[in-house]
mmCIF file of C-alpha atoms in Angstrom:
data_model
loop_
_atom_site.group_PDB
_atom_site.id
_atom_site.type_symbol
_atom_site.label_atom_id
_atom_site.label_comp_id
_atom_site.label_asym_id
_atom_site.label_seq_id
_atom_site.Cartn_x
_atom_site.Cartn_y
_atom_site.Cartn_z
ATOM 1 C CA MET A 102 23.294 26.586 6.868
ATOM 2 C CA GLU A 103 20.108 28.127 5.480
ATOM 3 C CA ARG A 104 19.425 26.079 2.375
ATOM 4 C CA LEU A 105 15.842 25.503 3.542
ATOM 5 C CA LYS A 106 15.352 28.788 5.392
ATOM 6 C CA ASP A 107 11.684 29.423 6.261
ATOM 7 C CA LYS A 108 10.427 26.449 4.247
ATOM 8 C CA VAL A 109 7.719 24.359 5.902
ATOM 9 C CA ALA A 110 8.439 20.633 5.712
ATOM 10 C CA ILE A 111 6.381 17.604 6.686
ATOM 11 C CA VAL A 112 8.466 14.471 7.270
ATOM 12 C CA THR A 113 6.330 11.383 7.820
ATOM 13 C CA GLY A 114 7.722 8.541 9.881
ATOM 14 C CA SER A 115 10.292 10.821 11.477
ATOM 15 C CA SER A 116 10.320 9.653 15.078
ATOM 16 C CA SER A 117 13.301 7.349 14.465
ATOM 17 C CA GLY A 118 15.799 6.083 11.896
ATOM 18 C CA ILE A 119 16.035 7.684 8.469
ATOM 19 C CA GLY A 120 13.060 9.969 9.036
ATOM 20 C CA LEU A 121 14.505 11.367 12.258
ATOM 21 C CA GLY A 122 17.787 12.026 10.472
ATOM 22 C CA ILE A 123 15.919 13.946 7.766
ATOM 23 C CA ALA A 124 13.995 15.978 10.356
ATOM 24 C CA HIS A 125 17.219 17.024 12.114
ATOM 25 C CA ALA A 126 18.934 17.898 8.831
ATOM 26 C CA TYR A 127 15.976 19.980 7.679
ATOM 27 C CA ALA A 128 15.782 21.883 10.948
ATOM 28 C CA ALA A 129 19.528 22.546 10.828
ATOM 29 C CA GLU A 130 19.054 24.069 7.375
ATOM 30 C CA GLY A 131 16.366 26.465 8.593
ATOM 31 C CA ALA A 132 13.139 24.608 7.804
ATOM 32 C CA LYS A 133 10.120 24.538 10.060
ATOM 33 C CA VAL A 134 9.701 20.793 10.503
ATOM 34 C CA VAL A 135 6.594 18.769 11.246
ATOM 35 C CA VAL A 136 7.790 15.545 12.856
ATOM 36 C CA SER A 137 5.319 12.674 12.669
ATOM 37 C CA GLY A 138 5.095 9.071 13.778
ATOM 38 C CA TYR A 139 2.745 6.269 14.753
ATOM 39 C CA ARG A 140 2.078 5.383 18.391
ATOM 40 C CA VAL A 141 4.987 7.439 19.682
ATOM 41 C CA LYS A 142 4.975 7.937 23.436
ATOM 42 C CA LYS A 143 4.533 11.491 24.687
ATOM 43 C CA ARG A 144 7.938 11.525 26.396
ATOM 44 C CA LYS A 145 9.710 10.512 23.196
ATOM 45 C CA ARG A 146 7.770 13.066 21.157
ATOM 46 C CA GLN A 147 8.820 15.842 23.488
ATOM 47 C CA ALA A 148 12.435 14.652 23.557
ATOM 48 C CA ILE A 149 12.637 14.828 19.749
ATOM 49 C CA ILE A 150 11.176 18.326 19.603
ATOM 50 C CA ASN A 151 13.345 19.525 22.486
ATOM 51 C CA GLU A 152 16.512 18.280 20.816
ATOM 52 C CA ILE A 153 15.668 20.041 17.561
ATOM 53 C CA CYS A 154 14.770 23.282 19.318
ATOM 54 C CA GLU A 155 17.861 23.213 21.540
ATOM 55 C CA LYS A 156 19.947 23.207 18.369
ATOM 56 C CA GLY A 157 18.139 26.319 17.133
ATOM 57 C CA GLY A 158 15.552 24.604 14.966
ATOM 58 C CA GLU A 159 11.765 24.814 14.911
ATOM 59 C CA ALA A 160 9.505 21.783 14.995
ATOM 60 C CA PHE A 161 6.284 20.317 16.306
ATOM 61 C CA PHE A 162 4.993 16.767 16.472
ATOM 62 C CA HIS A 163 1.874 15.370 14.841
ATOM 63 C CA ALA A 164 0.744 11.755 15.037
ATOM 64 C CA ILE A 165 0.105 9.889 11.802
ATOM 65 C CA ASP A 166 -1.464 6.550 10.938
ATOM 66 C CA LEU A 167 -1.043 5.737 7.246
ATOM 67 C CA ASP A 168 -4.046 3.415 7.390
ATOM 68 C CA ASP A 169 -6.329 6.247 8.544
ATOM 69 C CA PRO A 170 -7.259 8.867 5.913
ATOM 70 C CA VAL A 171 -8.691 11.189 8.567
ATOM 71 C CA CYS A 172 -5.371 11.155 10.414
ATOM 72 C CA ILE A 173 -3.506 12.020 7.205
ATOM 73 C CA GLU A 174 -5.944 14.850 6.449
ATOM 74 C CA SER A 175 -5.444 16.201 9.967
ATOM 75 C CA LEU A 176 -1.639 16.159 9.635
ATOM 76 C CA VAL A 177 -1.737 18.234 6.459
ATOM 77 C CA ALA A 178 -4.525 20.574 7.592
ATOM 78 C CA ASP A 179 -2.922 21.287 10.969
ATOM 79 C CA THR A 180 0.405 22.054 9.300
ATOM 80 C CA ALA A 181 -1.198 24.460 6.838
ATOM 81 C CA GLU A 182 -3.181 26.128 9.617
ATOM 82 C CA ARG A 183 -0.112 26.599 11.802
ATOM 83 C CA TYR A 184 2.283 27.864 9.125
ATOM 84 C CA GLY A 185 0.035 28.987 6.283
ATOM 85 C CA ARG A 186 1.903 26.922 3.693
ATOM 86 C CA ILE A 187 3.579 23.608 2.889
ATOM 87 C CA ASP A 188 6.791 23.701 0.863
ATOM 88 C CA ILE A 189 8.283 20.228 1.286
ATOM 89 C CA LEU A 190 6.746 16.827 1.849
ATOM 90 C CA VAL A 191 8.940 13.817 2.627
ATOM 91 C CA ASN A 192 7.042 10.527 2.511
ATOM 92 C CA ASN A 193 9.211 8.298 4.657
ATOM 93 C CA ALA A 194 6.602 6.449 6.731
ATOM 94 C CA ALA A 195 6.071 2.763 5.972
ATOM 95 C CA ASN A 196 5.206 -0.222 8.118
ATOM 96 C CA VAL A 197 8.174 -2.543 7.574
ATOM 97 C CA LEU A 198 6.973 -4.988 10.254
ATOM 98 C CA LEU A 199 3.988 -6.279 8.307
ATOM 99 C CA PRO A 200 4.223 -9.994 7.368
ATOM 100 C CA ASP A 201 5.419 -10.633 3.813
ATOM 101 C CA GLY A 202 6.883 -13.499 1.820
ATOM 102 C CA ARG A 203 6.920 -15.355 -1.483
ATOM 103 C CA VAL A 204 3.945 -15.250 -3.817
ATOM 104 C CA ASP A 205 2.689 -18.660 -2.698
ATOM 105 C CA GLU A 206 2.953 -17.618 0.959
ATOM 106 C CA LEU A 207 1.094 -14.332 0.659
ATOM 107 C CA THR A 208 -2.585 -13.998 1.460
ATOM 108 C CA LEU A 209 -4.753 -11.259 0.023
ATOM 109 C CA GLU A 210 -4.925 -9.696 3.480
ATOM 110 C CA MET A 211 -1.124 -9.557 3.754
ATOM 111 C CA TRP A 212 -0.851 -8.043 0.271
ATOM 112 C CA ASP A 213 -3.547 -5.454 0.971
ATOM 113 C CA ASP A 214 -2.074 -4.471 4.354
ATOM 114 C CA ILE A 215 1.312 -3.686 2.824
ATOM 115 C CA PHE A 216 -0.110 -1.810 -0.154
ATOM 116 C CA ARG A 217 -2.409 0.183 2.129
ATOM 117 C CA SER A 218 0.498 1.263 4.306
ATOM 118 C CA ASP A 219 3.330 1.674 1.814
ATOM 119 C CA LEU A 220 1.623 2.820 -1.386
ATOM 120 C CA ARG A 221 -1.898 4.014 -0.616
ATOM 121 C CA GLY A 222 -0.661 5.959 2.414
ATOM 122 C CA THR A 223 2.028 7.701 0.369
ATOM 123 C CA PHE A 224 -0.481 8.518 -2.363
ATOM 124 C CA TYR A 225 -2.972 10.027 0.056
ATOM 125 C CA VAL A 226 -0.461 12.236 1.871
ATOM 126 C CA ILE A 227 0.552 13.625 -1.525
ATOM 127 C CA LYS A 228 -3.080 14.119 -2.549
ATOM 128 C CA CYS A 229 -3.819 16.050 0.632
ATOM 129 C CA ALA A 230 -0.685 18.218 0.428
ATOM 130 C CA LEU A 231 -1.009 19.110 -3.268
ATOM 131 C CA PRO A 232 -3.737 21.792 -2.912
ATOM 132 C CA HIS A 233 -1.576 23.678 -0.406
ATOM 133 C CA MET A 234 1.502 23.486 -2.643
ATOM 134 C CA LEU A 235 -0.526 24.612 -5.639
ATOM 135 C CA LYS A 236 -1.386 27.805 -3.743
ATOM 136 C CA ASN A 237 2.297 28.676 -3.481
ATOM 137 C CA ALA A 238 3.765 30.664 -6.337
ATOM 138 C CA GLU A 239 7.049 28.881 -5.547
ATOM 139 C CA GLY A 240 5.364 25.485 -5.746
ATOM 140 C CA GLY A 241 6.845 22.714 -3.659
ATOM 141 C CA SER A 242 9.047 19.649 -3.494
ATOM 142 C CA ILE A 243 7.762 16.137 -2.781
ATOM 143 C CA ILE A 244 10.310 13.495 -1.863
ATOM 144 C CA ASN A 245 9.266 9.867 -1.607
ATOM 145 C CA ILE A 246 11.513 7.399 0.183
ATOM 146 C CA GLY A 247 11.625 4.254 -1.921
ATOM 147 C CA SER A 248 13.580 1.056 -1.417
ATOM 148 C CA MET A 249 16.278 -1.019 -3.054
ATOM 149 C CA ALA A 250 13.679 -3.813 -2.890
ATOM 150 C CA ALA A 251 12.152 -2.252 -6.007
ATOM 151 C CA ALA A 252 15.393 -2.608 -7.963
ATOM 152 C CA GLY A 253 14.860 -6.281 -8.840
ATOM 153 C CA GLY A 254 13.322 -9.571 -7.854
ATOM 154 C CA ASP A 255 14.207 -11.137 -4.508
ATOM 155 C CA LEU A 256 13.577 -14.333 -2.539
ATOM 156 C CA GLY A 257 10.880 -12.765 -0.348
ATOM 157 C CA SER A 258 9.271 -9.448 0.611
ATOM 158 C CA THR A 259 7.217 -9.650 -2.580
ATOM 159 C CA ALA A 260 4.408 -7.291 -1.581
ATOM 160 C CA TYR A 261 6.791 -4.724 -0.090
ATOM 161 C CA ALA A 262 8.928 -4.706 -3.247
ATOM 162 C CA CYS A 263 5.862 -4.289 -5.457
ATOM 163 C CA ALA A 264 4.495 -1.480 -3.290
ATOM 164 C CA LYS A 265 7.815 0.358 -3.412
ATOM 165 C CA ALA A 266 7.956 -0.108 -7.186
ATOM 166 C CA GLY A 267 4.570 1.594 -7.188
ATOM 167 C CA VAL A 268 6.092 4.482 -5.259
ATOM 168 C CA ASP A 269 8.661 4.871 -8.050
ATOM 169 C CA MET A 270 5.909 5.197 -10.673
ATOM 170 C CA LEU A 271 3.790 7.441 -8.436
ATOM 171 C CA THR A 272 6.824 9.729 -8.202
ATOM 172 C CA GLN A 273 7.067 10.067 -11.958
ATOM 173 C CA SER A 274 3.326 10.566 -12.367
ATOM 174 C CA VAL A 275 3.227 13.400 -9.825
ATOM 175 C CA ALA A 276 6.314 14.999 -11.385
ATOM 176 C CA LEU A 277 4.698 14.970 -14.819
ATOM 177 C CA GLN A 278 1.221 16.080 -13.801
ATOM 178 C CA TYR A 279 2.270 19.019 -11.610
ATOM 179 C CA GLY A 280 5.682 20.075 -12.923
ATOM 180 C CA LYS A 281 4.211 22.978 -14.894
ATOM 181 C CA ARG A 282 2.783 24.242 -11.604
ATOM 182 C CA ASN A 283 6.271 24.349 -10.020
ATOM 183 C CA ILE A 284 5.825 21.164 -7.994
ATOM 184 C CA ARG A 285 8.699 18.721 -8.198
ATOM 185 C CA CYS A 286 8.604 15.091 -7.126
ATOM 186 C CA ASN A 287 11.563 12.762 -6.703
ATOM 187 C CA CYS A 288 12.238 9.436 -5.037
ATOM 188 C CA VAL A 289 15.262 8.546 -2.899
ATOM 189 C CA ARG A 290 16.008 4.827 -2.894
ATOM 190 C CA PRO A 291 18.210 3.910 0.105
ATOM 191 C CA GLY A 292 20.485 0.906 0.259
ATOM 192 C CA LEU A 293 21.299 -0.810 3.540
ATOM 193 C CA VAL A 294 21.062 1.907 6.180
ATOM 194 C CA ILE A 295 22.199 1.014 9.694
ATOM 195 C CA THR A 296 20.370 2.887 12.436
ATOM 196 C CA ARG A 297 20.328 2.664 16.208
ATOM 197 C CA GLN A 298 16.969 0.933 15.939
ATOM 198 C CA ASN A 299 17.863 -1.810 13.440
ATOM 199 C CA GLU A 300 21.547 -2.474 14.116
ATOM 200 C CA ARG A 301 20.975 -5.178 16.706
ATOM 201 C CA TYR A 302 18.523 -7.063 14.463
ATOM 202 C CA ILE A 303 20.689 -7.328 11.335
ATOM 203 C CA ARG A 304 22.875 -10.425 11.449
ATOM 204 C CA ARG A 305 26.620 -10.119 10.830
ATOM 205 C CA GLU A 306 26.333 -12.515 7.876
ATOM 206 C CA VAL A 307 23.786 -10.209 6.251
ATOM 207 C CA LYS A 308 25.960 -7.153 6.842
ATOM 208 C CA ASP A 309 28.926 -8.943 5.268
ATOM 209 C CA ILE A 310 26.918 -9.834 2.164
ATOM 210 C CA PHE A 311 25.944 -6.218 1.684
ATOM 211 C CA LEU A 312 29.444 -4.917 2.353
ATOM 212 C CA ASP A 313 30.849 -7.282 -0.273
ATOM 213 C CA ASN A 314 28.499 -5.727 -2.826
ATOM 214 C CA ILE A 315 28.667 -2.073 -1.792
ATOM 215 C CA MET A 316 31.235 -0.125 -3.801
ATOM 216 C CA VAL A 317 32.421 1.923 -0.825
ATOM 217 C CA ASN A 318 33.800 0.670 2.479
ATOM 218 C CA ARG A 319 30.859 1.207 4.800
ATOM 219 C CA TYR A 320 27.125 0.839 5.227
ATOM 220 C CA GLY A 321 24.746 3.736 4.839
ATOM 221 C CA CYS A 322 23.583 5.906 7.721
ATOM 222 C CA PRO A 323 20.528 8.159 8.111
ATOM 223 C CA GLU A 324 22.641 11.231 7.378
ATOM 224 C CA ASP A 325 23.403 9.897 3.881
ATOM 225 C CA ILE A 326 19.709 9.834 3.029
ATOM 226 C CA ALA A 327 19.080 13.126 4.830
ATOM 227 C CA ASN A 328 21.752 14.894 2.778
ATOM 228 C CA ALA A 329 20.077 13.804 -0.450
ATOM 229 C CA CYS A 330 16.711 14.980 0.879
ATOM 230 C CA VAL A 331 18.133 18.385 1.832
ATOM 231 C CA TYR A 332 19.347 18.823 -1.737
ATOM 232 C CA LEU A 333 16.028 17.728 -3.230
ATOM 233 C CA GLY A 334 14.084 19.992 -0.883
ATOM 234 C CA SER A 335 16.246 23.013 -1.624
ATOM 235 C CA ASP A 336 16.247 25.381 -4.581
ATOM 236 C CA GLU A 337 19.570 23.859 -5.652
ATOM 237 C CA SER A 338 17.591 21.002 -7.229
ATOM 238 C CA ALA A 339 15.091 23.237 -9.038
ATOM 239 C CA TYR A 340 15.768 21.417 -12.329
ATOM 240 C CA VAL A 341 15.563 17.912 -10.862
ATOM 241 C CA THR A 342 12.216 16.132 -10.943
ATOM 242 C CA GLY A 343 10.761 12.732 -11.772
ATOM 243 C CA GLN A 344 13.951 10.984 -10.701
ATOM 244 C CA VAL A 345 14.513 7.818 -8.688
ATOM 245 C CA ILE A 346 17.863 8.441 -7.039
ATOM 246 C CA SER A 347 19.726 5.546 -5.433
ATOM 247 C CA VAL A 348 21.708 6.406 -2.316
ATOM 248 C CA ASP A 349 23.144 2.946 -1.775
ATOM 249 C CA GLY A 350 26.922 3.120 -1.969
ATOM 250 C CA GLY A 351 26.751 1.739 -5.503
ATOM 251 C CA LEU A 352 24.992 -1.463 -4.413
ATOM 252 C CA ASN A 353 22.735 -1.584 -7.482
ATOM 253 C CA ALA A 354 25.165 -0.070 -9.974
ATOM 254 C CA HIS A 355 27.010 -3.245 -10.992
ATOM 255 C CA ILE A 356 26.300 -6.752 -12.230
ATOM 256 C CA PRO A 357 25.318 -9.152 -9.429
ATOM 257 C CA THR A 358 28.351 -11.457 -9.686
ATOM 258 C CA VAL A 359 30.989 -8.865 -8.775
ATOM 259 C CA ALA A 360 31.408 -9.954 -5.139
ATOM 260 C CA GLN A 361 31.894 -13.600 -6.100
ATOM 261 C CA PHE A 362 34.479 -12.825 -8.788
ATOM 262 C CA ARG A 363 36.292 -10.430 -6.462
ATOM 263 C CA ALA A 364 36.637 -13.273 -3.956
ATOM 264 C CA LEU A 365 38.272 -15.341 -6.728
ATOM 265 C CA ASP A 366 40.627 -12.448 -7.547
ATOM 266 C CA SER A 367 39.217 -12.594 -11.037
ATOM 267 C CA ARG A 368 37.470 -10.277 -13.468
ATOM 268 C CA THR A 369 33.929 -10.919 -14.619
ATOM 269 C CA TRP A 370 34.831 -11.508 -18.232
#
């Protein structure tokens, strides 16, 4: 398991959930992992690093606040100083607890807060990491974690969906502008991923709606997203760039009336 042997990887928002799953998967594949999170208690930080190291991996923790450019600059600079290079950047961090809603419910402050966290923050981490990747003859791989919210209109979460749609386009722009310099950029768009942190907050009715529309017989888990990120961070995906890849159990790969017609034991035509 050395698909990422000796690569240096920053994974933002990796103190829990999907990001933590990516950090563990990267370390297991031989990467030196920079785990980062916002307002993570010292005991939890140390527990994460200890668990990775006990399994034979290498990691250190660095705090990050996506609203603070100086904090982002410090994360990238400290990583480069410690390891001398940056090979992989996974932009997973996003503040999903910010208030959102329909267009008529949103204030400018709500809109700006979400875009600052979920789009501007992603942009600035990339901007800061690019000079270090450009120094590498091997280039680098940037992986943005998007959202199924960007796949189509919804009843709420308007600002979040628009910000994540911006992440999709940012992915393609970076891929185009720096591909000739051996820097790849892709976006992984998760479906419903059940984690230890969110399981208790997702109502059974909501889970059932998703399961009716997922093509396979289960929800996603952090390992599903991590496996895709391992591939995109490795040399196996050297010819893959500028892609928005859905890892959603087929949730967005069919027409929206499938679940209803299935319940009627009928076809959709």
